[in-house]
Structure formats: C-alpha cells, structure tokens
mmCIF file of C-alpha atoms in Angstrom:
data_model
loop_
_atom_site.group_PDB
_atom_site.id
_atom_site.type_symbol
_atom_site.label_atom_id
_atom_site.label_comp_id
_atom_site.label_asym_id
_atom_site.label_seq_id
_atom_site.Cartn_x
_atom_site.Cartn_y
_atom_site.Cartn_z
ATOM 1 C CA MET Z 1 0.126 -0.364 -0.121
ATOM 2 C CA LEU Z 2 2.409 2.649 0.685
ATOM 3 C CA GLU Z 3 4.925 1.717 -1.878
ATOM 4 C CA PHE Z 4 1.755 2.159 -4.164
ATOM 5 C CA ILE Z 5 1.337 5.630 -2.681
ATOM 6 C CA LEU Z 6 4.723 6.634 -3.223
ATOM 7 C CA ALA Z 7 4.843 5.000 -6.923
ATOM 8 C CA ALA Z 8 2.135 7.413 -7.350
ATOM 9 C CA LEU Z 9 3.623 10.205 -6.087
ATOM 10 C CA VAL Z 10 6.802 9.682 -7.928
ATOM 11 C CA LEU Z 11 4.699 10.312 -10.787
ATOM 12 C CA ILE Z 12 2.806 13.353 -10.243
ATOM 13 C CA GLY Z 13 6.361 14.740 -9.233
ATOM 14 C CA ALA Z 14 7.266 14.443 -12.513
ATOM 15 C CA PHE Z 15 4.060 14.978 -14.167
ATOM 16 C CA PHE Z 16 3.813 18.597 -12.317
ATOM 17 C CA THR Z 17 7.970 19.069 -13.518
ATOM 18 C CA LEU Z 18 6.947 18.493 -17.114
ATOM 19 C CA VAL Z 19 3.402 20.297 -16.716
ATOM 20 C CA GLY Z 20 6.063 23.156 -15.364
ATOM 21 C CA SER Z 21 8.040 22.925 -18.426
ATOM 22 C CA ILE Z 22 5.518 22.957 -20.428
ATOM 23 C CA GLY Z 23 4.409 25.791 -19.624
ATOM 24 C CA LEU Z 24 7.913 27.606 -19.769
ATOM 25 C CA PHE Z 25 8.172 26.714 -23.379
ATOM 26 C CA ARG Z 26 4.454 27.082 -24.835
ATOM 27 C CA LEU Z 27 3.054 30.564 -23.335
ATOM 28 C CA PRO Z 28 3.882 33.489 -24.866
ATOM 29 C CA ASP Z 29 5.432 36.532 -22.825
ATOM 30 C CA PHE Z 30 8.047 36.037 -19.873
ATOM 31 C CA TYR Z 31 5.443 36.320 -17.098
ATOM 32 C CA MET Z 32 3.514 34.482 -18.369
ATOM 33 C CA ARG Z 33 6.112 32.117 -18.617
ATOM 34 C CA LEU Z 34 7.092 32.750 -15.175
ATOM 35 C CA HIS Z 35 4.183 30.521 -13.208
ATOM 36 C CA GLY Z 36 5.088 27.307 -14.321
ATOM 37 C CA PRO Z 37 8.741 27.033 -13.124
ATOM 38 C CA THR Z 38 8.078 28.787 -9.952
ATOM 39 C CA LYS Z 39 5.111 26.644 -8.860
ATOM 40 C CA ALA Z 40 4.625 23.548 -10.816
ATOM 41 C CA THR Z 41 8.334 22.731 -10.982
ATOM 42 C CA THR Z 42 9.088 23.483 -7.160
ATOM 43 C CA LEU Z 43 5.955 20.937 -6.061
ATOM 44 C CA GLY Z 44 6.913 18.486 -8.693
ATOM 45 C CA ALA Z 45 10.821 18.266 -7.176
ATOM 46 C CA GLY Z 46 9.333 18.687 -3.943
ATOM 47 C CA ALA Z 47 6.714 15.642 -4.241
ATOM 48 C CA ILE Z 48 10.013 13.224 -5.655
ATOM 49 C CA LEU Z 49 12.355 14.382 -3.102
ATOM 50 C CA VAL Z 50 9.278 13.361 -0.194
ATOM 51 C CA VAL Z 51 9.510 10.288 -1.892
ATOM 52 C CA SER Z 52 13.058 9.870 -1.311
ATOM 53 C CA ALA Z 53 13.117 10.968 1.901
ATOM 54 C CA ILE Z 54 9.798 8.216 2.998
ATOM 55 C CA TYR Z 55 11.938 5.276 0.700
ATOM 56 C CA PHE Z 56 15.422 5.576 2.589
ATOM 57 C CA SER Z 57 13.841 5.918 5.879
ATOM 58 C CA LEU Z 58 12.388 3.154 5.192
ATOM 59 C CA ARG Z 59 14.550 1.462 3.653
ATOM 60 C CA SER Z 60 18.106 1.874 5.983
ATOM 61 C CA GLU Z 61 15.121 2.169 9.259
ATOM 62 C CA THR Z 62 17.122 5.351 10.451
ATOM 63 C CA PRO Z 63 14.626 8.045 9.720
ATOM 64 C CA SER Z 64 16.726 9.548 6.468
ATOM 65 C CA MET Z 65 15.373 13.469 6.647
ATOM 66 C CA HIS Z 66 17.950 15.718 4.460
ATOM 67 C CA GLU Z 67 15.412 15.017 1.780
ATOM 68 C CA ILE Z 68 13.522 17.483 3.407
ATOM 69 C CA LEU Z 69 16.124 20.468 3.602
ATOM 70 C CA VAL Z 70 16.566 20.553 -0.533
ATOM 71 C CA THR Z 71 12.579 20.532 -0.337
ATOM 72 C CA LEU Z 72 12.527 23.654 1.907
ATOM 73 C CA PHE Z 73 15.368 25.320 0.697
ATOM 74 C CA LEU Z 74 13.327 24.803 -3.559
ATOM 75 C CA PHE Z 75 10.219 25.754 -1.719
ATOM 76 C CA ILE Z 76 11.470 28.785 0.374
ATOM 77 C CA THR Z 77 14.240 30.141 -3.217
ATOM 78 C CA ALA Z 78 11.688 29.394 -5.454
ATOM 79 C CA PRO Z 79 9.529 32.360 -4.833
ATOM 80 C CA VAL Z 80 12.507 34.864 -4.631
ATOM 81 C CA SER Z 81 13.945 34.040 -7.699
ATOM 82 C CA ALA Z 82 10.903 34.132 -9.224
ATOM 83 C CA HIS Z 83 10.377 37.695 -7.219
ATOM 84 C CA LEU Z 84 14.329 38.842 -8.804
ATOM 85 C CA MET Z 85 13.405 37.699 -12.570
ATOM 86 C CA ALA Z 86 10.227 39.328 -12.591
ATOM 87 C CA LYS Z 87 12.004 43.159 -10.827
ATOM 88 C CA ALA Z 88 14.997 42.619 -14.098
ATOM 89 C CA ALA Z 89 11.860 42.050 -16.409
ATOM 90 C CA LEU Z 90 10.205 45.101 -15.321
ATOM 91 C CA HIS Z 91 13.307 46.947 -15.439
ATOM 92 C CA LEU Z 92 13.920 46.296 -18.898
ATOM 93 C CA LYS Z 93 10.525 46.325 -20.215
ATOM 94 C CA LEU Z 94 9.685 43.585 -21.834
ATOM 95 C CA ARG Z 95 6.684 43.131 -23.950
ATOM 96 C CA THR Z 96 3.804 41.678 -22.797
ATOM 97 C CA ILE Z 97 0.882 40.177 -25.004
ATOM 98 C CA GLU Z 98 -1.649 41.993 -26.649
ATOM 99 C CA ARG Z 99 -4.480 40.823 -24.762
ATOM 100 C CA THR Z 100 -2.655 42.092 -20.639
ATOM 101 C CA GLN Z 101 -5.057 43.213 -18.445
ATOM 102 C CA ASN Z 102 -3.886 46.518 -16.306
ATOM 103 C CA LYS Z 103 -0.474 46.782 -18.399
ATOM 104 C CA GLU Z 104 -0.154 50.396 -16.580
ATOM 105 C CA ASP Z 105 0.675 49.077 -13.483
ATOM 106 C CA SER Z 106 3.698 47.214 -15.020
ATOM 107 C CA SER Z 107 5.483 50.452 -15.660
ATOM 108 C CA ALA Z 108 4.909 52.625 -12.820
ATOM 109 C CA MET A 1 5.704 -0.781 -8.192
ATOM 110 C CA LEU A 2 8.280 1.597 -7.474
ATOM 111 C CA ALA A 3 10.561 0.174 -9.967
ATOM 112 C CA ALA A 4 8.228 -0.162 -12.350
ATOM 113 C CA VAL A 5 7.416 3.852 -12.314
ATOM 114 C CA LEU A 6 10.828 5.080 -12.373
ATOM 115 C CA PRO A 7 11.825 4.668 -15.642
ATOM 116 C CA TYR A 8 8.943 6.756 -16.862
ATOM 117 C CA ALA A 9 9.214 9.349 -14.554
ATOM 118 C CA ILE A 10 12.252 9.829 -15.203
ATOM 119 C CA ALA A 11 11.598 9.939 -19.198
ATOM 120 C CA MET A 12 8.757 12.464 -17.987
ATOM 121 C CA VAL A 13 11.416 14.940 -16.437
ATOM 122 C CA SER A 14 14.203 14.508 -19.104
ATOM 123 C CA PHE A 15 11.433 15.572 -21.661
ATOM 124 C CA ALA A 16 10.610 18.577 -19.205
ATOM 125 C CA LEU A 17 14.503 19.171 -19.058
ATOM 126 C CA ALA A 18 14.734 19.063 -23.370
ATOM 127 C CA LEU A 19 11.901 21.951 -23.074
ATOM 128 C CA SER A 20 13.921 23.918 -21.207
ATOM 129 C CA LEU A 21 16.536 23.344 -22.708
ATOM 130 C CA ILE A 22 14.727 24.302 -26.296
ATOM 131 C CA ARG A 23 13.450 27.656 -24.191
ATOM 132 C CA LEU A 24 17.232 28.668 -23.395
ATOM 133 C CA LEU A 25 18.369 28.112 -26.699
ATOM 134 C CA LEU A 26 15.177 30.305 -28.415
ATOM 135 C CA GLY A 27 15.007 32.940 -25.739
ATOM 136 C CA PRO A 28 14.296 35.843 -26.801
ATOM 137 C CA ASP A 29 14.979 37.870 -24.106
ATOM 138 C CA ALA A 30 17.355 37.814 -21.258
ATOM 139 C CA PRO A 31 15.263 36.679 -18.198
ATOM 140 C CA ASP A 32 13.601 33.913 -20.057
ATOM 141 C CA ARG A 33 16.926 32.257 -20.220
ATOM 142 C CA ILE A 34 17.889 33.182 -16.997
ATOM 143 C CA LEU A 35 14.402 31.122 -16.287
ATOM 144 C CA ALA A 36 15.001 28.455 -18.154
ATOM 145 C CA LEU A 37 18.019 28.239 -16.922
ATOM 146 C CA ASP A 38 16.425 28.573 -13.196
ATOM 147 C CA THR A 39 13.760 25.641 -14.702
ATOM 148 C CA MET A 40 16.645 23.250 -15.552
ATOM 149 C CA TYR A 41 18.546 23.242 -12.921
ATOM 150 C CA ILE A 42 15.093 22.045 -10.156
ATOM 151 C CA ASN A 43 14.771 19.736 -12.993
ATOM 152 C CA ALA A 44 18.104 18.402 -12.471
ATOM 153 C CA ILE A 45 18.113 17.858 -8.842
ATOM 154 C CA ALA A 46 14.342 15.872 -9.826
ATOM 155 C CA LEU A 47 16.264 13.896 -12.261
ATOM 156 C CA LEU A 48 19.245 13.217 -9.807
ATOM 157 C CA ILE A 49 17.050 11.951 -6.841
ATOM 158 C CA LEU A 50 14.829 9.749 -9.419
ATOM 159 C CA PHE A 51 18.073 8.203 -10.623
ATOM 160 C CA GLY A 52 19.067 7.921 -6.905
ATOM 161 C CA LEU A 53 16.361 6.245 -5.910
ATOM 162 C CA ASN A 54 16.739 3.848 -8.956
ATOM 163 C CA LEU A 55 19.933 2.529 -8.081
ATOM 164 C CA GLY A 56 19.170 2.486 -4.298
ATOM 165 C CA SER A 57 22.420 5.290 -3.439
ATOM 166 C CA ALA A 58 20.924 7.901 -1.493
ATOM 167 C CA LEU A 59 24.400 9.014 -2.147
ATOM 168 C CA TYR A 60 22.706 11.643 -5.072
ATOM 169 C CA PHE A 61 20.964 13.470 -2.831
ATOM 170 C CA GLU A 62 24.959 15.910 -1.868
ATOM 171 C CA ALA A 63 25.223 16.965 -5.248
ATOM 172 C CA ALA A 64 21.224 18.034 -5.186
ATOM 173 C CA LEU A 65 21.947 20.307 -1.978
ATOM 174 C CA LEU A 66 24.676 21.503 -4.142
ATOM 175 C CA ILE A 67 22.905 22.043 -7.426
ATOM 176 C CA ALA A 68 19.756 23.325 -5.193
ATOM 177 C CA VAL A 69 22.199 26.461 -3.418
ATOM 178 C CA MET A 70 24.577 26.751 -6.585
ATOM 179 C CA GLY A 71 21.537 27.386 -8.621
ATOM 180 C CA PHE A 72 19.533 29.366 -6.324
ATOM 181 C CA VAL A 73 23.007 31.683 -5.948
ATOM 182 C CA GLY A 74 23.456 32.217 -10.282
ATOM 183 C CA THR A 75 20.010 32.807 -10.551
ATOM 184 C CA VAL A 76 19.883 35.805 -8.003
ATOM 185 C CA ALA A 77 23.684 36.538 -9.575
ATOM 186 C CA LEU A 78 21.587 36.731 -12.944
ATOM 187 C CA SER A 79 19.044 38.549 -12.411
ATOM 188 C CA LYS A 80 20.767 41.428 -10.430
ATOM 189 C CA TYR A 81 22.778 41.510 -12.793
ATOM 190 C CA LEU A 82 20.598 42.574 -15.251
ATOM 191 C CA LEU A 83 18.771 44.999 -12.701
ATOM 192 C CA ARG A 84 21.784 47.152 -11.641
ATOM 193 C CA GLY A 85 24.333 46.222 -14.154
ATOM 194 C CA ASP A 86 26.644 45.127 -11.799
ATOM 195 C CA ILE A 87 26.415 41.724 -9.506
ATOM 196 C CA MET A 88 28.131 43.577 -6.217
ATOM 197 C CA GLU A 89 26.624 46.792 -5.181
ATOM 198 C CA MET I 1 14.590 34.906 31.733
ATOM 199 C CA SER I 2 16.205 37.605 31.782
ATOM 200 C CA LEU I 3 19.429 35.724 31.305
ATOM 201 C CA LEU I 4 18.312 33.392 28.847
ATOM 202 C CA ARG I 5 17.023 36.017 26.613
ATOM 203 C CA GLN I 6 21.058 36.831 26.864
ATOM 204 C CA ALA I 7 22.267 33.925 26.132
ATOM 205 C CA LEU I 8 20.213 33.422 23.257
ATOM 206 C CA PRO I 9 18.880 37.000 21.697
ATOM 207 C CA HIS I 10 17.572 35.226 18.612
ATOM 208 C CA PRO I 11 15.459 32.419 19.847
ATOM 209 C CA LEU I 12 13.683 31.303 16.367
ATOM 210 C CA LEU I 13 16.976 31.924 14.589
ATOM 211 C CA SER I 14 19.273 29.446 16.460
ATOM 212 C CA LEU I 15 16.448 27.049 16.603
ATOM 213 C CA THR I 16 16.383 27.504 13.176
ATOM 214 C CA LEU I 17 20.255 26.363 13.297
ATOM 215 C CA LEU I 18 20.181 23.688 15.390
ATOM 216 C CA MET I 19 17.406 22.476 12.991
ATOM 217 C CA LEU I 20 19.857 23.034 10.097
ATOM 218 C CA TRP I 21 22.662 21.356 11.485
ATOM 219 C CA LEU I 22 20.683 18.073 12.673
ATOM 220 C CA LEU I 23 18.766 17.586 8.942
ATOM 221 C CA LEU I 24 22.423 18.289 6.538
ATOM 222 C CA ASN I 25 24.217 15.732 9.710
ATOM 223 C CA ASN I 26 21.015 13.386 9.192
ATOM 224 C CA SER I 27 21.775 12.085 12.736
ATOM 225 C CA LEU I 28 20.125 12.771 16.324
ATOM 226 C CA SER I 29 23.270 11.786 18.104
ATOM 227 C CA THR I 30 23.776 13.733 21.371
ATOM 228 C CA GLY I 31 26.890 14.626 20.190
ATOM 229 C CA GLN I 32 25.735 16.527 16.780
ATOM 230 C CA LEU I 33 22.883 17.342 19.008
ATOM 231 C CA LEU I 34 25.382 19.462 21.449
ATOM 232 C CA LEU I 35 27.403 20.622 18.234
ATOM 233 C CA GLY I 36 24.212 21.733 16.597
ATOM 234 C CA GLY I 37 23.447 23.498 20.027
ATOM 235 C CA PHE I 38 27.107 24.900 20.213
ATOM 236 C CA TRP I 39 26.732 26.402 17.012
ATOM 237 C CA ALA I 40 23.176 27.678 17.265
ATOM 238 C CA VAL I 41 24.189 29.624 21.187
ATOM 239 C CA LEU I 42 26.947 30.955 18.823
ATOM 240 C CA ILE I 43 26.635 31.941 15.614
ATOM 241 C CA PRO I 44 23.298 34.792 16.614
ATOM 242 C CA ARG I 45 25.986 36.485 18.728
ATOM 243 C CA LEU I 46 28.779 36.307 15.643
ATOM 244 C CA THR I 47 26.331 37.725 13.680
ATOM 245 C CA ALA I 48 24.378 39.988 16.367
ATOM 246 C CA ALA I 49 25.100 43.778 13.995
ATOM 247 C CA PHE I 50 22.745 41.812 11.043
ATOM 248 C CA TRP I 51 20.421 41.305 13.476
ATOM 249 C CA PRO I 52 18.463 44.381 14.949
ATOM 250 C CA GLU I 53 15.614 43.549 15.865
ATOM 251 C CA SER I 54 14.254 40.274 17.333
ATOM 252 C CA VAL I 55 11.151 38.566 15.513
ATOM 253 C CA ARG I 56 8.122 38.530 17.761
ATOM 254 C CA ILE I 57 5.568 36.202 16.506
ATOM 255 C CA ARG I 58 2.505 37.125 18.536
ATOM 256 C CA ARG I 59 -0.159 34.109 18.144
ATOM 257 C CA PRO I 60 1.210 30.991 17.121
ATOM 258 C CA GLY I 61 -2.326 29.668 16.583
ATOM 259 C CA VAL I 62 -3.079 31.815 14.280
ATOM 260 C CA LEU I 63 0.399 31.172 12.362
ATOM 261 C CA LEU I 64 0.078 27.652 11.761
ATOM 262 C CA ARG I 65 -3.510 27.869 10.874
ATOM 263 C CA PHE I 66 -1.629 30.050 7.983
ATOM 264 C CA VAL I 67 0.882 27.360 7.202
ATOM 265 C CA GLY I 68 -1.879 25.006 6.520
ATOM 266 C CA ILE I 69 -4.408 27.163 4.269
ATOM 267 C CA VAL I 70 -1.037 27.906 2.478
ATOM 268 C CA LEU I 71 0.008 24.338 2.220
ATOM 269 C CA ARG I 72 -3.461 23.388 1.283
ATOM 270 C CA ASP I 73 -3.832 26.419 -0.906
ATOM 271 C CA ILE I 74 -0.801 24.907 -2.552
ATOM 272 C CA LEU I 75 -1.470 21.814 -3.473
ATOM 273 C CA VAL I 76 -5.497 22.231 -4.266
ATOM 274 C CA ALA I 77 -4.618 25.639 -7.104
ATOM 275 C CA ASN I 78 -1.373 23.538 -8.537
ATOM 276 C CA PHE I 79 -3.712 21.566 -10.195
ATOM 277 C CA ILE I 80 -5.936 24.355 -11.748
ATOM 278 C CA VAL I 81 -2.607 26.417 -13.065
ATOM 279 C CA ALA I 82 -1.711 22.341 -14.376
ATOM 280 C CA ARG I 83 -5.150 22.393 -16.356
ATOM 281 C CA ARG I 84 -4.554 25.832 -17.578
ATOM 282 C CA ILE I 85 -1.064 25.326 -19.091
ATOM 283 C CA LEU I 86 -2.342 22.646 -20.778
ATOM 284 C CA GLY I 87 -5.456 24.132 -21.688
ATOM 285 C CA PRO I 88 -5.870 26.417 -24.457
ATOM 286 C CA VAL I 89 -3.609 29.005 -24.681
ATOM 287 C CA GLU I 90 -6.217 31.896 -26.148
ATOM 288 C CA ALA I 91 -8.168 31.565 -23.169
ATOM 289 C CA LEU I 92 -5.857 32.662 -20.671
ATOM 290 C CA ARG I 93 -6.989 36.474 -19.227
ATOM 291 C CA PRO I 94 -3.409 37.372 -17.561
ATOM 292 C CA GLY I 95 -3.052 41.276 -15.890
ATOM 293 C CA PHE I 96 -1.242 42.969 -13.560
ATOM 294 C CA MET I 97 -2.923 43.983 -10.227
ATOM 295 C CA ARG I 98 -2.129 46.706 -7.587
ATOM 296 C CA ILE I 99 -2.320 44.900 -4.141
ATOM 297 C CA PRO I 100 -2.308 48.151 -1.218
ATOM 298 C CA LEU I 101 -0.405 46.856 0.990
ATOM 299 C CA ASP I 102 -1.821 46.889 5.162
ATOM 300 C CA VAL I 103 1.233 45.095 6.784
ATOM 301 C CA GLN I 104 4.331 47.278 6.897
ATOM 302 C CA SER I 105 6.920 45.119 8.574
ATOM 303 C CA PRO I 106 9.665 44.361 5.886
ATOM 304 C CA LEU I 107 9.109 40.765 6.948
ATOM 305 C CA ALA I 108 5.505 40.423 6.742
ATOM 306 C CA ILE I 109 5.651 41.922 3.364
ATOM 307 C CA SER I 110 8.292 39.806 2.059
ATOM 308 C CA LEU I 111 6.466 36.578 3.933
ATOM 309 C CA LEU I 112 3.198 37.781 1.976
ATOM 310 C CA ALA I 113 5.154 38.232 -0.941
ATOM 311 C CA ASN I 114 6.379 34.997 -1.197
ATOM 312 C CA THR I 115 2.862 33.458 -0.489
ATOM 313 C CA ILE I 116 1.459 35.100 -3.485
ATOM 314 C CA SER I 117 4.579 34.149 -5.056
ATOM 315 C CA LEU I 118 4.128 29.675 -4.315
ATOM 316 C CA THR I 119 -0.347 29.842 -3.975
ATOM 317 C CA PRO I 120 -0.327 29.150 -8.244
ATOM 318 C CA GLY I 121 -1.985 32.078 -10.596
ATOM 319 C CA THR I 122 -0.102 35.430 -8.877
ATOM 320 C CA VAL I 123 3.572 35.814 -9.086
ATOM 321 C CA SER I 124 4.278 39.071 -7.000
ATOM 322 C CA CYS I 125 6.973 41.120 -8.819
ATOM 323 C CA ASP I 126 7.867 44.075 -7.390
ATOM 324 C CA VAL I 127 6.873 46.404 -4.264
ATOM 325 C CA SER I 128 6.903 49.945 -5.088
ATOM 326 C CA PRO I 129 9.622 51.976 -2.657
ATOM 327 C CA ASP I 130 7.499 53.184 -0.351
ATOM 328 C CA ARG I 131 6.406 49.893 0.406
ATOM 329 C CA ARG I 132 2.472 50.933 -0.279
ATOM 330 C CA PHE I 133 1.850 48.483 -3.168
ATOM 331 C CA LEU I 134 2.749 45.321 -4.332
ATOM 332 C CA LEU I 135 2.273 44.732 -7.771
ATOM 333 C CA VAL I 136 1.697 41.372 -8.974
ATOM 334 C CA HIS I 137 1.177 39.262 -12.107
ATOM 335 C CA ALA I 138 -2.110 36.606 -12.669
ATOM 336 C CA LEU I 139 -2.109 34.005 -15.096
ATOM 337 C CA HIS I 140 -5.461 34.097 -15.773
ATOM 338 C CA VAL I 141 -7.926 36.766 -13.579
ATOM 339 C CA THR I 142 -11.646 37.412 -14.620
ATOM 340 C CA ASP I 143 -12.607 39.849 -11.796
ATOM 341 C CA ILE I 144 -9.344 41.994 -10.194
ATOM 342 C CA GLU I 145 -11.136 43.440 -7.461
ATOM 343 C CA ALA I 146 -12.653 40.479 -6.107
ATOM 344 C CA GLU I 147 -9.015 38.878 -6.250
ATOM 345 C CA ILE I 148 -7.093 41.512 -4.594
ATOM 346 C CA ARG I 149 -9.948 41.419 -1.966
ATOM 347 C CA GLN I 150 -9.258 37.403 -1.568
ATOM 348 C CA ILE I 151 -5.924 37.520 -1.056
ATOM 349 C CA LYS I 152 -5.839 40.704 1.136
ATOM 350 C CA SER I 153 -8.455 38.541 3.811
ATOM 351 C CA ARG I 154 -6.643 34.780 3.127
ATOM 352 C CA TYR I 155 -3.230 35.727 3.571
ATOM 353 C CA GLU I 156 -2.622 39.635 4.427
ATOM 354 C CA ARG I 157 -5.087 39.516 7.349
ATOM 355 C CA PRO I 158 -3.464 36.481 9.218
ATOM 356 C CA LEU I 159 -0.096 37.687 8.185
ATOM 357 C CA GLN I 160 -1.006 41.211 10.065
ATOM 358 C CA GLU I 161 -2.276 39.816 12.836
ATOM 359 C CA VAL I 162 0.791 37.372 13.773
ATOM 360 C CA PHE I 163 3.803 40.398 13.052
ATOM 361 C CA THR I 164 2.551 43.407 13.449
#
C-alpha cells in the first residue's frame, strides 16, 4: 500500500515537473512563462524529494530526513528567484501580450 | 511497484529538461534564458533524485543539495546583473 | 528569563540553526545535538550586527493555521494551474494587479510576497519603493477587484495578526 502511494507520488511529481516545463515552453510572454517553473516545477521536485526521504527512511530503518532540507530550500528560494527575475523583466520593460489587463500598472 | 514507474518518471523529467533547454536556446530575452536555466537546475535535482532512487543509493543527495544552493545563487546573480548592470553593489 | 534572553537573543534563529545542523548531518545523536546547540548559541551572537530587531510571533495559533491554509492552497491550486497551462492559450486572460499593502514590517511583506508567488495563479513582481503597493501578475484573472480582496483577506490579514 505504502509503495503504491510512493509510486503515485513519483508519477505526480514527474508530471508537475513536466507541466512546469511545458508552461515555460508554450506560453506566449515572459510573465506568463514565469508561472509554470516557479510553482509546478517546485511542487514536482518537492514531491520527488519527499518520496526519496520516505523510501530511504524505510529501507535503512533510520530516518533519512535530509531530503526535507532540499525541499524546504526549494520552496523558500523559488518565490525569491521568481520575484528577482520579474523585477529584472520589469526593469528591461519586456513586452507583454496584447490582452494583458492593467498593463499600465507594470510601468508605474 | 516503485521500480516499475521510475523509468516513466525519469522519461518525463528528461523531457521537461529538454523543453527547458529549447526555451533557453530560443530566448527571446535575457530573463527568459535565466528562467529556463532556473527551471533546468530544478529539473536536474529531480532527475538526480530519481536516479538515486533507481540505483537505491542515497549518495546523490549531496549533489542535489549543492545544485540547489548554487543554482539559486546563480539565478540571483544573473537577475541582479540585469537589474543593475553589476553583480556586487 | 533575562539570562536566557541574554544567552539566546534570537531564539527562533537559534532553533532554525539547530534544525538545519541536524538535518544536514541526518542524525539525532548526542554529539550532533551538542555541536548543533553550540553553533545555535554562537552564530546568532557573532552575527548580531545583522539582526537589529528580533522577530516576535504574536499568535502562534494563527500562524499555524495560516501555514496550513497556504500548504493546502499550494496543492489544490496547482492542479488548476496545470489545467490552465495544458489548456488552450487563447482562453487565458493574464493581468497585472496592484495590491495596496496594510502590513508594513519588511518580514511580513516578504512573507506575503512569497506566499503570493507560491500559491498558483499569481506571482509577485515588485514592491513600490514606499512599501505601499505590491505588483502582482496573474496568469488568469477575470475579476481583479475580487482577486485582490481575496488575497488581502486570505493571506494578508493573518500575517498582520502574527507580525505587527
């Protein structure tokens, strides 16, 4: 049963990682592309890391919790790097697609 | 069960890595390339951990931790460079 | 109490350092606990100049509930965003939002910005220099006013209660 959950989590994690990259690949402007990698990819990698922590804890019978450290690190750094990249993009005045609402706010 | 799904997961993450690489090559602007690099290092962490699970070795964790730290510093440095034209202030 | 405060000027920082040390070494042995405790006392003292004010958590219960809500939102809303990313691009209506800020402390603002970035659908892009507005980009938004109201009541209010 537990192994079934782990297998499902691995697949979910890989799926979200893929969704993040698909978003990065196909969305039309930078600000929209920013959404995929910061969230889907982070969550996907986090899920895979949690599986690794549980798997190695069970196998070696001593808790193996240091994967949690990488997960926490990813979840803390992802919004920070997204914010910095968005700031850089605003600074360079990257164009947005036509139908973006409230465009004028981005230059304020 | 886990061993059966790992190849599929590795294939999916590799495909994600390839898509990010295409975005890195296409651009069109510098922030897009930084974002692609940022995505690629997180994908690489996921791939490395999956590989470690596949081999049943916890050793790859150290590499994943290093990539996480260095990748974040790299993203911050590149974004700062675009913001100010200089890395150190 | 005052002796304890003198020894540990930043208890939260010390606790974080100890946890970090134990996780890095992946062990709970007495030796690592002692060594981690040593760093947890020493490092905040050596870096005291960088921490002018100590962090106070006013209502731990509210903070715990907030963390729970955010974790749930991250999970639930990721599925929604996955569907939007995989669905037709033409249907997406991206937009910028300016969220007026009530919280003023730098820690609360950065926590709010990070929360907004992690909960899918929105990424915080910039803080106005006077700390009065947060510029947020949404992947798909139909009613900007309602979205702003929701962010303010769901995320900003609890943060304001915890850190003032």
